[in-house]
């Protein structure tokens, strides 16, 4: 569900392993993946908290980045929809797929490093079909990779505290907004470690904070079975 990289010091190794799985692995882009592409393109300054040096210094860095930027923002499989942060409440699945395609086309273009300048920078908080091209694309990328809380009018609230039970007044998790354009599918997402495991018929959050000591959680679509592996066991296996 995104953020394959910038979560530790073995970025290149992780990408090579997932790449080796071929069509056995389906990946969507997260905010850390887009950040890495922005830094690689020279559009974002490296941050001391980044852990991307091994990727940028790898002998196959160009190949790894090309694979990463070819991944989608959304994947639909039956009634399950895979995204990193969520499905914007104002979009149904068909509209979301079409809008994601606008960003994906830019990332997959040969001039992607130039296009990253369009995607980086402050994104608008409210969606409108009348946004200019730059603001439109920034909103799309932000909604798919950064969204957590929204106002009741479906305005993104990115700076609000997102700890369960401590939502700022007037905000709700995106999946709890009334009159969501698409509540008939199951949206499977991550991004929200403070939310943790959430399993509902319309929304499944699988970010259980493995990077900070929690377990790694998997969810089998066919029968909704959950499987968790403690971080310590994963470290030993590696």
JSON list of C-alpha atoms in Angstrom, two decimals:
[
{"chain": "A", "resi": 1, "resn": "UNK", "atom": "CA", "xyz": [0.00, 0.00, 0.00]},
{"chain": "A", "resi": 2, "resn": "UNK", "atom": "CA", "xyz": [2.83, 2.37, -0.78]},
{"chain": "A", "resi": 3, "resn": "UNK", "atom": "CA", "xyz": [5.89, 3.69, 1.05]},
{"chain": "A", "resi": 4, "resn": "UNK", "atom": "CA", "xyz": [8.15, 0.85, 0.04]},
{"chain": "A", "resi": 5, "resn": "UNK", "atom": "CA", "xyz": [11.06, 3.22, 0.60]},
{"chain": "A", "resi": 6, "resn": "UNK", "atom": "CA", "xyz": [12.33, 5.92, 2.96]},
{"chain": "A", "resi": 7, "resn": "UNK", "atom": "CA", "xyz": [11.32, 3.69, 5.86]},
{"chain": "A", "resi": 8, "resn": "UNK", "atom": "CA", "xyz": [14.80, 2.35, 6.54]},
{"chain": "A", "resi": 9, "resn": "UNK", "atom": "CA", "xyz": [18.29, 2.04, 5.08]},
{"chain": "A", "resi": 10, "resn": "UNK", "atom": "CA", "xyz": [17.72, -0.83, 2.62]},
{"chain": "A", "resi": 11, "resn": "UNK", "atom": "CA", "xyz": [15.65, 0.96, 0.00]},
{"chain": "A", "resi": 12, "resn": "UNK", "atom": "CA", "xyz": [17.42, -0.45, -3.04]},
{"chain": "A", "resi": 13, "resn": "UNK", "atom": "CA", "xyz": [17.24, -3.98, -1.68]},
{"chain": "A", "resi": 14, "resn": "UNK", "atom": "CA", "xyz": [13.51, -3.65, -0.99]},
{"chain": "A", "resi": 15, "resn": "UNK", "atom": "CA", "xyz": [12.80, -2.40, -4.50]},
{"chain": "A", "resi": 16, "resn": "UNK", "atom": "CA", "xyz": [14.88, -5.15, -6.09]},
{"chain": "A", "resi": 17, "resn": "UNK", "atom": "CA", "xyz": [13.03, -7.79, -4.07]},
{"chain": "A", "resi": 18, "resn": "UNK", "atom": "CA", "xyz": [9.58, -6.50, -4.99]},
{"chain": "A", "resi": 19, "resn": "UNK", "atom": "CA", "xyz": [10.62, -6.05, -8.62]},
{"chain": "A", "resi": 20, "resn": "UNK", "atom": "CA", "xyz": [11.75, -9.68, -8.70]},
{"chain": "A", "resi": 21, "resn": "UNK", "atom": "CA", "xyz": [8.22, -10.79, -7.83]},
{"chain": "A", "resi": 22, "resn": "UNK", "atom": "CA", "xyz": [6.94, -9.51, -11.18]},
{"chain": "A", "resi": 23, "resn": "UNK", "atom": "CA", "xyz": [3.16, -9.66, -11.50]},
{"chain": "A", "resi": 24, "resn": "UNK", "atom": "CA", "xyz": [2.90, -11.52, -8.17]},
{"chain": "A", "resi": 25, "resn": "UNK", "atom": "CA", "xyz": [3.20, -8.15, -6.44]},
{"chain": "A", "resi": 26, "resn": "UNK", "atom": "CA", "xyz": [0.88, -5.17, -6.90]},
{"chain": "A", "resi": 27, "resn": "UNK", "atom": "CA", "xyz": [2.15, -1.87, -5.54]},
{"chain": "A", "resi": 28, "resn": "UNK", "atom": "CA", "xyz": [0.62, 1.59, -5.25]},
{"chain": "A", "resi": 29, "resn": "UNK", "atom": "CA", "xyz": [2.60, 4.76, -4.60]},
{"chain": "A", "resi": 30, "resn": "UNK", "atom": "CA", "xyz": [2.76, 6.46, -1.21]},
{"chain": "A", "resi": 31, "resn": "UNK", "atom": "CA", "xyz": [3.90, 9.87, -0.07]},
{"chain": "A", "resi": 32, "resn": "UNK", "atom": "CA", "xyz": [7.42, 8.65, 0.71]},
{"chain": "A", "resi": 33, "resn": "UNK", "atom": "CA", "xyz": [7.72, 7.15, -2.76]},
{"chain": "A", "resi": 34, "resn": "UNK", "atom": "CA", "xyz": [6.71, 10.46, -4.33]},
{"chain": "A", "resi": 35, "resn": "UNK", "atom": "CA", "xyz": [9.11, 12.28, -2.03]},
{"chain": "A", "resi": 36, "resn": "UNK", "atom": "CA", "xyz": [11.98, 10.08, -3.20]},
{"chain": "A", "resi": 37, "resn": "UNK", "atom": "CA", "xyz": [11.12, 10.84, -6.82]},
{"chain": "A", "resi": 38, "resn": "UNK", "atom": "CA", "xyz": [10.98, 14.55, -6.00]},
{"chain": "A", "resi": 39, "resn": "UNK", "atom": "CA", "xyz": [14.42, 14.48, -4.37]},
{"chain": "A", "resi": 40, "resn": "UNK", "atom": "CA", "xyz": [15.84, 12.45, -7.26]},
{"chain": "A", "resi": 41, "resn": "UNK", "atom": "CA", "xyz": [14.45, 15.01, -9.70]},
{"chain": "A", "resi": 42, "resn": "UNK", "atom": "CA", "xyz": [16.03, 17.89, -7.77]},
{"chain": "A", "resi": 43, "resn": "UNK", "atom": "CA", "xyz": [12.64, 19.38, -6.89]},
{"chain": "A", "resi": 44, "resn": "UNK", "atom": "CA", "xyz": [12.82, 18.68, -3.16]},
{"chain": "A", "resi": 45, "resn": "UNK", "atom": "CA", "xyz": [15.70, 19.18, -0.79]},
{"chain": "A", "resi": 46, "resn": "UNK", "atom": "CA", "xyz": [16.92, 16.10, 1.06]},
{"chain": "A", "resi": 47, "resn": "UNK", "atom": "CA", "xyz": [15.79, 16.01, 4.68]},
{"chain": "A", "resi": 48, "resn": "UNK", "atom": "CA", "xyz": [18.00, 14.77, 7.55]},
{"chain": "A", "resi": 49, "resn": "UNK", "atom": "CA", "xyz": [15.23, 12.29, 8.34]},
{"chain": "A", "resi": 50, "resn": "UNK", "atom": "CA", "xyz": [15.39, 10.76, 4.85]},
{"chain": "A", "resi": 51, "resn": "UNK", "atom": "CA", "xyz": [17.02, 7.34, 4.51]},
{"chain": "A", "resi": 52, "resn": "UNK", "atom": "CA", "xyz": [17.45, 7.35, 0.75]},
{"chain": "A", "resi": 53, "resn": "UNK", "atom": "CA", "xyz": [21.22, 7.50, 0.22]},
{"chain": "A", "resi": 54, "resn": "UNK", "atom": "CA", "xyz": [21.59, 3.81, -0.60]},
{"chain": "A", "resi": 55, "resn": "UNK", "atom": "CA", "xyz": [18.97, 4.12, -3.33]},
{"chain": "A", "resi": 56, "resn": "UNK", "atom": "CA", "xyz": [20.44, 7.20, -4.98]},
{"chain": "A", "resi": 57, "resn": "UNK", "atom": "CA", "xyz": [23.96, 5.75, -4.81]},
{"chain": "A", "resi": 58, "resn": "UNK", "atom": "CA", "xyz": [23.00, 2.30, -6.11]},
{"chain": "A", "resi": 59, "resn": "UNK", "atom": "CA", "xyz": [24.52, 1.26, -9.46]},
{"chain": "A", "resi": 60, "resn": "UNK", "atom": "CA", "xyz": [21.02, 0.47, -10.72]},
{"chain": "A", "resi": 61, "resn": "UNK", "atom": "CA", "xyz": [19.41, 3.61, -9.28]},
{"chain": "A", "resi": 62, "resn": "UNK", "atom": "CA", "xyz": [17.92, 4.70, -12.62]},
{"chain": "A", "resi": 63, "resn": "UNK", "atom": "CA", "xyz": [16.34, 1.30, -13.16]},
{"chain": "A", "resi": 64, "resn": "UNK", "atom": "CA", "xyz": [14.90, 1.27, -9.64]},
{"chain": "A", "resi": 65, "resn": "UNK", "atom": "CA", "xyz": [13.48, 4.78, -9.93]},
{"chain": "A", "resi": 66, "resn": "UNK", "atom": "CA", "xyz": [12.01, 3.99, -13.36]},
{"chain": "A", "resi": 67, "resn": "UNK", "atom": "CA", "xyz": [10.23, 0.97, -11.88]},
{"chain": "A", "resi": 68, "resn": "UNK", "atom": "CA", "xyz": [8.97, 3.01, -8.93]},
{"chain": "A", "resi": 69, "resn": "UNK", "atom": "CA", "xyz": [7.54, 5.83, -11.02]},
{"chain": "A", "resi": 70, "resn": "UNK", "atom": "CA", "xyz": [5.70, 3.31, -13.20]},
{"chain": "A", "resi": 71, "resn": "UNK", "atom": "CA", "xyz": [3.57, 2.14, -10.26]},
{"chain": "A", "resi": 72, "resn": "UNK", "atom": "CA", "xyz": [-0.05, 3.37, -10.00]},
{"chain": "A", "resi": 73, "resn": "UNK", "atom": "CA", "xyz": [-1.77, 5.45, -7.34]},
{"chain": "A", "resi": 74, "resn": "UNK", "atom": "CA", "xyz": [-4.79, 3.12, -7.22]},
{"chain": "A", "resi": 75, "resn": "UNK", "atom": "CA", "xyz": [-5.50, -0.53, -7.97]},
{"chain": "A", "resi": 76, "resn": "UNK", "atom": "CA", "xyz": [-8.99, -1.99, -8.23]},
{"chain": "A", "resi": 77, "resn": "UNK", "atom": "CA", "xyz": [-9.60, -5.70, -7.78]},
{"chain": "A", "resi": 78, "resn": "UNK", "atom": "CA", "xyz": [-13.27, -6.62, -7.73]},
{"chain": "A", "resi": 79, "resn": "UNK", "atom": "CA", "xyz": [-14.86, -4.65, -4.90]},
{"chain": "A", "resi": 80, "resn": "UNK", "atom": "CA", "xyz": [-11.51, -3.99, -3.20]},
{"chain": "A", "resi": 81, "resn": "UNK", "atom": "CA", "xyz": [-9.69, -0.73, -3.92]},
{"chain": "A", "resi": 82, "resn": "UNK", "atom": "CA", "xyz": [-6.03, -0.44, -2.97]},
{"chain": "A", "resi": 83, "resn": "UNK", "atom": "CA", "xyz": [-4.64, 3.03, -2.23]},
{"chain": "A", "resi": 84, "resn": "UNK", "atom": "CA", "xyz": [-2.02, 4.48, 0.09]},
{"chain": "A", "resi": 85, "resn": "UNK", "atom": "CA", "xyz": [-3.98, 7.07, 2.11]},
{"chain": "A", "resi": 86, "resn": "UNK", "atom": "CA", "xyz": [-7.60, 6.73, 1.05]},
{"chain": "A", "resi": 87, "resn": "UNK", "atom": "CA", "xyz": [-10.27, 7.48, -1.51]},
{"chain": "A", "resi": 88, "resn": "UNK", "atom": "CA", "xyz": [-11.31, 11.13, -1.52]},
{"chain": "A", "resi": 89, "resn": "UNK", "atom": "CA", "xyz": [-14.96, 11.25, -0.34]},
{"chain": "A", "resi": 90, "resn": "UNK", "atom": "CA", "xyz": [-16.04, 13.33, -3.32]},
{"chain": "A", "resi": 91, "resn": "UNK", "atom": "CA", "xyz": [-14.90, 10.74, -5.90]},
{"chain": "A", "resi": 92, "resn": "UNK", "atom": "CA", "xyz": [-16.36, 7.42, -6.89]},
{"chain": "A", "resi": 93, "resn": "UNK", "atom": "CA", "xyz": [-13.97, 4.68, -7.93]},
{"chain": "A", "resi": 94, "resn": "UNK", "atom": "CA", "xyz": [-14.28, 5.30, -11.67]},
{"chain": "A", "resi": 95, "resn": "UNK", "atom": "CA", "xyz": [-13.52, 9.00, -11.23]},
{"chain": "A", "resi": 96, "resn": "UNK", "atom": "CA", "xyz": [-10.63, 8.24, -8.88]},
{"chain": "A", "resi": 97, "resn": "UNK", "atom": "CA", "xyz": [-9.06, 5.86, -11.41]},
{"chain": "A", "resi": 98, "resn": "UNK", "atom": "CA", "xyz": [-9.35, 8.49, -14.15]},
{"chain": "A", "resi": 99, "resn": "UNK", "atom": "CA", "xyz": [-7.84, 11.25, -12.00]},
{"chain": "A", "resi": 100, "resn": "UNK", "atom": "CA", "xyz": [-5.02, 9.00, -10.81]},
{"chain": "A", "resi": 101, "resn": "UNK", "atom": "CA", "xyz": [-4.23, 8.39, -14.46]},
{"chain": "A", "resi": 102, "resn": "UNK", "atom": "CA", "xyz": [-3.45, 12.08, -14.95]},
{"chain": "A", "resi": 103, "resn": "UNK", "atom": "CA", "xyz": [-0.67, 11.93, -12.36]},
{"chain": "A", "resi": 104, "resn": "UNK", "atom": "CA", "xyz": [0.53, 8.50, -13.47]},
{"chain": "A", "resi": 105, "resn": "UNK", "atom": "CA", "xyz": [0.93, 9.68, -17.06]},
{"chain": "A", "resi": 106, "resn": "UNK", "atom": "CA", "xyz": [3.22, 12.47, -15.89]},
{"chain": "A", "resi": 107, "resn": "UNK", "atom": "CA", "xyz": [5.33, 10.17, -13.74]},
{"chain": "A", "resi": 108, "resn": "UNK", "atom": "CA", "xyz": [5.74, 7.66, -16.58]},
{"chain": "A", "resi": 109, "resn": "UNK", "atom": "CA", "xyz": [6.77, 10.29, -19.13]},
{"chain": "A", "resi": 110, "resn": "UNK", "atom": "CA", "xyz": [10.40, 10.53, -20.23]},
{"chain": "A", "resi": 111, "resn": "UNK", "atom": "CA", "xyz": [10.46, 14.10, -18.85]},
{"chain": "A", "resi": 112, "resn": "UNK", "atom": "CA", "xyz": [9.25, 12.99, -15.42]},
{"chain": "A", "resi": 113, "resn": "UNK", "atom": "CA", "xyz": [11.98, 14.92, -13.62]},
{"chain": "A", "resi": 114, "resn": "UNK", "atom": "CA", "xyz": [10.62, 18.15, -15.09]},
{"chain": "A", "resi": 115, "resn": "UNK", "atom": "CA", "xyz": [7.03, 17.13, -14.32]},
{"chain": "A", "resi": 116, "resn": "UNK", "atom": "CA", "xyz": [7.90, 16.55, -10.66]},
{"chain": "A", "resi": 117, "resn": "UNK", "atom": "CA", "xyz": [8.08, 20.33, -10.30]},
{"chain": "A", "resi": 118, "resn": "UNK", "atom": "CA", "xyz": [4.36, 20.39, -11.02]},
{"chain": "A", "resi": 119, "resn": "UNK", "atom": "CA", "xyz": [3.60, 17.85, -8.30]},
{"chain": "A", "resi": 120, "resn": "UNK", "atom": "CA", "xyz": [5.80, 19.30, -5.55]},
{"chain": "A", "resi": 121, "resn": "UNK", "atom": "CA", "xyz": [4.68, 22.29, -3.55]},
{"chain": "A", "resi": 122, "resn": "UNK", "atom": "CA", "xyz": [1.60, 23.27, -1.59]},
{"chain": "A", "resi": 123, "resn": "UNK", "atom": "CA", "xyz": [-1.57, 21.48, -2.67]},
{"chain": "A", "resi": 124, "resn": "UNK", "atom": "CA", "xyz": [-5.06, 22.98, -2.41]},
{"chain": "A", "resi": 125, "resn": "UNK", "atom": "CA", "xyz": [-7.26, 21.60, 0.35]},
{"chain": "A", "resi": 126, "resn": "UNK", "atom": "CA", "xyz": [-10.57, 21.64, -1.54]},
{"chain": "A", "resi": 127, "resn": "UNK", "atom": "CA", "xyz": [-11.34, 19.78, -4.74]},
{"chain": "A", "resi": 128, "resn": "UNK", "atom": "CA", "xyz": [-12.86, 21.46, -7.77]},
{"chain": "A", "resi": 129, "resn": "UNK", "atom": "CA", "xyz": [-12.94, 20.39, -11.38]},
{"chain": "A", "resi": 130, "resn": "UNK", "atom": "CA", "xyz": [-12.06, 24.02, -12.16]},
{"chain": "A", "resi": 131, "resn": "UNK", "atom": "CA", "xyz": [-8.63, 23.95, -10.51]},
{"chain": "A", "resi": 132, "resn": "UNK", "atom": "CA", "xyz": [-5.80, 24.91, -12.84]},
{"chain": "A", "resi": 133, "resn": "UNK", "atom": "CA", "xyz": [-3.61, 22.06, -14.05]},
{"chain": "A", "resi": 134, "resn": "UNK", "atom": "CA", "xyz": [-0.88, 22.42, -11.45]},
{"chain": "A", "resi": 135, "resn": "UNK", "atom": "CA", "xyz": [-3.28, 22.71, -8.50]},
{"chain": "A", "resi": 136, "resn": "UNK", "atom": "CA", "xyz": [-5.44, 19.89, -9.85]},
{"chain": "A", "resi": 137, "resn": "UNK", "atom": "CA", "xyz": [-2.51, 17.48, -10.07]},
{"chain": "A", "resi": 138, "resn": "UNK", "atom": "CA", "xyz": [-1.19, 18.47, -6.65]},
{"chain": "A", "resi": 139, "resn": "UNK", "atom": "CA", "xyz": [-4.59, 17.85, -5.07]},
{"chain": "A", "resi": 140, "resn": "UNK", "atom": "CA", "xyz": [-4.90, 14.44, -6.73]},
{"chain": "A", "resi": 141, "resn": "UNK", "atom": "CA", "xyz": [-1.46, 13.36, -5.50]},
{"chain": "A", "resi": 142, "resn": "UNK", "atom": "CA", "xyz": [-2.14, 14.70, -2.01]},
{"chain": "A", "resi": 143, "resn": "UNK", "atom": "CA", "xyz": [-5.52, 12.99, -1.70]},
{"chain": "A", "resi": 144, "resn": "UNK", "atom": "CA", "xyz": [-4.15, 9.60, -2.71]},
{"chain": "A", "resi": 145, "resn": "UNK", "atom": "CA", "xyz": [-0.97, 9.73, -0.62]},
{"chain": "A", "resi": 146, "resn": "UNK", "atom": "CA", "xyz": [-1.48, 12.08, 2.36]},
{"chain": "A", "resi": 147, "resn": "UNK", "atom": "CA", "xyz": [-5.16, 12.34, 3.26]},
{"chain": "A", "resi": 148, "resn": "UNK", "atom": "CA", "xyz": [-6.37, 11.41, 6.74]},
{"chain": "A", "resi": 149, "resn": "UNK", "atom": "CA", "xyz": [-8.90, 13.88, 8.13]},
{"chain": "A", "resi": 150, "resn": "UNK", "atom": "CA", "xyz": [-11.41, 16.05, 6.28]},
{"chain": "A", "resi": 151, "resn": "UNK", "atom": "CA", "xyz": [-13.98, 18.62, 7.26]},
{"chain": "A", "resi": 152, "resn": "UNK", "atom": "CA", "xyz": [-17.62, 17.68, 6.83]},
{"chain": "A", "resi": 153, "resn": "UNK", "atom": "CA", "xyz": [-17.51, 19.59, 3.54]},
{"chain": "A", "resi": 154, "resn": "UNK", "atom": "CA", "xyz": [-14.76, 17.27, 2.25]},
{"chain": "A", "resi": 155, "resn": "UNK", "atom": "CA", "xyz": [-11.94, 19.79, 2.64]},
{"chain": "A", "resi": 156, "resn": "UNK", "atom": "CA", "xyz": [-8.64, 18.13, 3.52]},
{"chain": "A", "resi": 157, "resn": "UNK", "atom": "CA", "xyz": [-7.26, 18.89, 6.98]},
{"chain": "A", "resi": 158, "resn": "UNK", "atom": "CA", "xyz": [-3.60, 17.82, 6.63]},
{"chain": "A", "resi": 159, "resn": "UNK", "atom": "CA", "xyz": [-2.25, 19.73, 9.63]},
{"chain": "A", "resi": 160, "resn": "UNK", "atom": "CA", "xyz": [-4.81, 18.42, 12.12]},
{"chain": "A", "resi": 161, "resn": "UNK", "atom": "CA", "xyz": [-3.83, 15.94, 14.83]},
{"chain": "A", "resi": 162, "resn": "UNK", "atom": "CA", "xyz": [-4.81, 12.51, 13.59]},
{"chain": "A", "resi": 163, "resn": "UNK", "atom": "CA", "xyz": [-4.74, 10.51, 16.82]},
{"chain": "A", "resi": 164, "resn": "UNK", "atom": "CA", "xyz": [-7.98, 8.51, 17.30]},
{"chain": "A", "resi": 165, "resn": "UNK", "atom": "CA", "xyz": [-10.36, 10.17, 19.71]},
{"chain": "A", "resi": 166, "resn": "UNK", "atom": "CA", "xyz": [-8.58, 13.50, 19.37]},
{"chain": "A", "resi": 167, "resn": "UNK", "atom": "CA", "xyz": [-9.88, 14.72, 16.03]},
{"chain": "A", "resi": 168, "resn": "UNK", "atom": "CA", "xyz": [-10.08, 18.52, 15.91]},
{"chain": "A", "resi": 169, "resn": "UNK", "atom": "CA", "xyz": [-13.63, 19.80, 16.05]},
{"chain": "A", "resi": 170, "resn": "UNK", "atom": "CA", "xyz": [-15.29, 19.79, 12.65]},
{"chain": "A", "resi": 171, "resn": "UNK", "atom": "CA", "xyz": [-13.08, 17.04, 11.20]},
{"chain": "A", "resi": 172, "resn": "UNK", "atom": "CA", "xyz": [-13.63, 13.34, 10.58]},
{"chain": "A", "resi": 173, "resn": "UNK", "atom": "CA", "xyz": [-11.60, 10.51, 9.08]},
{"chain": "A", "resi": 174, "resn": "UNK", "atom": "CA", "xyz": [-12.17, 10.57, 5.32]},
{"chain": "A", "resi": 175, "resn": "UNK", "atom": "CA", "xyz": [-13.96, 7.18, 5.48]},
{"chain": "A", "resi": 176, "resn": "UNK", "atom": "CA", "xyz": [-16.53, 8.50, 8.01]},
{"chain": "A", "resi": 177, "resn": "UNK", "atom": "CA", "xyz": [-17.70, 11.47, 5.99]},
{"chain": "A", "resi": 178, "resn": "UNK", "atom": "CA", "xyz": [-21.44, 11.38, 5.28]},
{"chain": "A", "resi": 179, "resn": "UNK", "atom": "CA", "xyz": [-22.53, 11.12, 1.67]},
{"chain": "A", "resi": 180, "resn": "UNK", "atom": "CA", "xyz": [-19.28, 9.61, 0.43]},
{"chain": "A", "resi": 181, "resn": "UNK", "atom": "CA", "xyz": [-19.44, 9.24, -3.32]},
{"chain": "A", "resi": 182, "resn": "UNK", "atom": "CA", "xyz": [-18.44, 5.59, -3.05]},
{"chain": "A", "resi": 183, "resn": "UNK", "atom": "CA", "xyz": [-19.12, 3.63, 0.13]},
{"chain": "A", "resi": 184, "resn": "UNK", "atom": "CA", "xyz": [-20.05, 0.39, -1.64]},
{"chain": "A", "resi": 185, "resn": "UNK", "atom": "CA", "xyz": [-16.46, -0.82, -2.15]},
{"chain": "A", "resi": 186, "resn": "UNK", "atom": "CA", "xyz": [-13.87, -1.81, 0.43]},
{"chain": "A", "resi": 187, "resn": "UNK", "atom": "CA", "xyz": [-11.01, 0.70, 0.44]},
{"chain": "A", "resi": 188, "resn": "UNK", "atom": "CA", "xyz": [-7.79, -0.94, 1.64]},
{"chain": "A", "resi": 189, "resn": "UNK", "atom": "CA", "xyz": [-5.21, 1.60, 2.77]},
{"chain": "A", "resi": 190, "resn": "UNK", "atom": "CA", "xyz": [-2.22, 2.29, 5.01]},
{"chain": "A", "resi": 191, "resn": "UNK", "atom": "CA", "xyz": [-0.44, 5.58, 5.79]},
{"chain": "A", "resi": 192, "resn": "UNK", "atom": "CA", "xyz": [-2.11, 6.03, 9.18]},
{"chain": "A", "resi": 193, "resn": "UNK", "atom": "CA", "xyz": [-0.05, 4.29, 11.86]},
{"chain": "A", "resi": 194, "resn": "UNK", "atom": "CA", "xyz": [-1.72, 6.14, 14.75]},
{"chain": "A", "resi": 195, "resn": "UNK", "atom": "CA", "xyz": [-5.07, 4.81, 13.54]},
{"chain": "A", "resi": 196, "resn": "UNK", "atom": "CA", "xyz": [-3.74, 1.28, 13.41]},
{"chain": "A", "resi": 197, "resn": "UNK", "atom": "CA", "xyz": [-5.72, -1.78, 12.42]},
{"chain": "A", "resi": 198, "resn": "UNK", "atom": "CA", "xyz": [-9.24, -1.00, 11.20]},
{"chain": "A", "resi": 199, "resn": "UNK", "atom": "CA", "xyz": [-11.45, -3.60, 9.53]},
{"chain": "A", "resi": 200, "resn": "UNK", "atom": "CA", "xyz": [-14.88, -2.56, 8.25]},
{"chain": "A", "resi": 201, "resn": "UNK", "atom": "CA", "xyz": [-16.94, -3.54, 5.27]},
{"chain": "A", "resi": 202, "resn": "UNK", "atom": "CA", "xyz": [-16.12, -0.24, 3.55]},
{"chain": "A", "resi": 203, "resn": "UNK", "atom": "CA", "xyz": [-12.61, 0.52, 4.84]},
{"chain": "A", "resi": 204, "resn": "UNK", "atom": "CA", "xyz": [-9.58, -1.51, 5.96]},
{"chain": "A", "resi": 205, "resn": "UNK", "atom": "CA", "xyz": [-6.47, 0.17, 7.40]},
{"chain": "A", "resi": 206, "resn": "UNK", "atom": "CA", "xyz": [-3.45, -2.14, 7.63]},
{"chain": "A", "resi": 207, "resn": "UNK", "atom": "CA", "xyz": [-0.77, 0.26, 8.87]},
{"chain": "A", "resi": 208, "resn": "UNK", "atom": "CA", "xyz": [0.07, -1.22, 12.27]},
{"chain": "A", "resi": 209, "resn": "UNK", "atom": "CA", "xyz": [3.30, 0.72, 12.74]},
{"chain": "A", "resi": 210, "resn": "UNK", "atom": "CA", "xyz": [5.86, -1.93, 11.85]},
{"chain": "A", "resi": 211, "resn": "UNK", "atom": "CA", "xyz": [8.48, 0.76, 11.20]},
{"chain": "A", "resi": 212, "resn": "UNK", "atom": "CA", "xyz": [8.16, 1.96, 14.83]},
{"chain": "A", "resi": 213, "resn": "UNK", "atom": "CA", "xyz": [7.95, -1.45, 16.49]},
{"chain": "A", "resi": 214, "resn": "UNK", "atom": "CA", "xyz": [4.47, -2.76, 15.72]},
{"chain": "A", "resi": 215, "resn": "UNK", "atom": "CA", "xyz": [3.64, -5.90, 13.74]},
{"chain": "A", "resi": 216, "resn": "UNK", "atom": "CA", "xyz": [3.40, -6.20, 9.97]},
{"chain": "A", "resi": 217, "resn": "UNK", "atom": "CA", "xyz": [-0.19, -6.93, 8.98]},
{"chain": "A", "resi": 218, "resn": "UNK", "atom": "CA", "xyz": [-1.55, -8.72, 5.91]},
{"chain": "A", "resi": 219, "resn": "UNK", "atom": "CA", "xyz": [-5.18, -9.09, 4.85]},
{"chain": "A", "resi": 220, "resn": "UNK", "atom": "CA", "xyz": [-6.34, -11.84, 2.53]},
{"chain": "A", "resi": 221, "resn": "UNK", "atom": "CA", "xyz": [-9.01, -10.55, 0.18]},
{"chain": "A", "resi": 222, "resn": "UNK", "atom": "CA", "xyz": [-10.65, -13.91, -0.53]},
{"chain": "A", "resi": 223, "resn": "UNK", "atom": "CA", "xyz": [-11.79, -14.61, 3.04]},
{"chain": "A", "resi": 224, "resn": "UNK", "atom": "CA", "xyz": [-10.76, -11.44, 4.96]},
{"chain": "A", "resi": 225, "resn": "UNK", "atom": "CA", "xyz": [-8.26, -13.37, 7.07]},
{"chain": "A", "resi": 226, "resn": "UNK", "atom": "CA", "xyz": [-5.73, -11.26, 8.97]},
{"chain": "A", "resi": 227, "resn": "UNK", "atom": "CA", "xyz": [-2.15, -12.39, 9.46]},
{"chain": "A", "resi": 228, "resn": "UNK", "atom": "CA", "xyz": [0.37, -10.53, 11.62]},
{"chain": "A", "resi": 229, "resn": "UNK", "atom": "CA", "xyz": [4.11, -11.01, 12.02]},
{"chain": "A", "resi": 230, "resn": "UNK", "atom": "CA", "xyz": [5.96, -9.36, 14.94]},
{"chain": "A", "resi": 231, "resn": "UNK", "atom": "CA", "xyz": [8.68, -6.96, 13.89]},
{"chain": "A", "resi": 232, "resn": "UNK", "atom": "CA", "xyz": [11.27, -9.01, 15.80]},
{"chain": "A", "resi": 233, "resn": "UNK", "atom": "CA", "xyz": [10.46, -12.09, 13.72]},
{"chain": "A", "resi": 234, "resn": "UNK", "atom": "CA", "xyz": [10.81, -10.09, 10.51]},
{"chain": "A", "resi": 235, "resn": "UNK", "atom": "CA", "xyz": [14.19, -8.77, 11.61]},
{"chain": "A", "resi": 236, "resn": "UNK", "atom": "CA", "xyz": [15.42, -12.30, 12.29]},
{"chain": "A", "resi": 237, "resn": "UNK", "atom": "CA", "xyz": [14.13, -13.51, 8.92]},
{"chain": "A", "resi": 238, "resn": "UNK", "atom": "CA", "xyz": [15.96, -10.71, 7.12]}
]
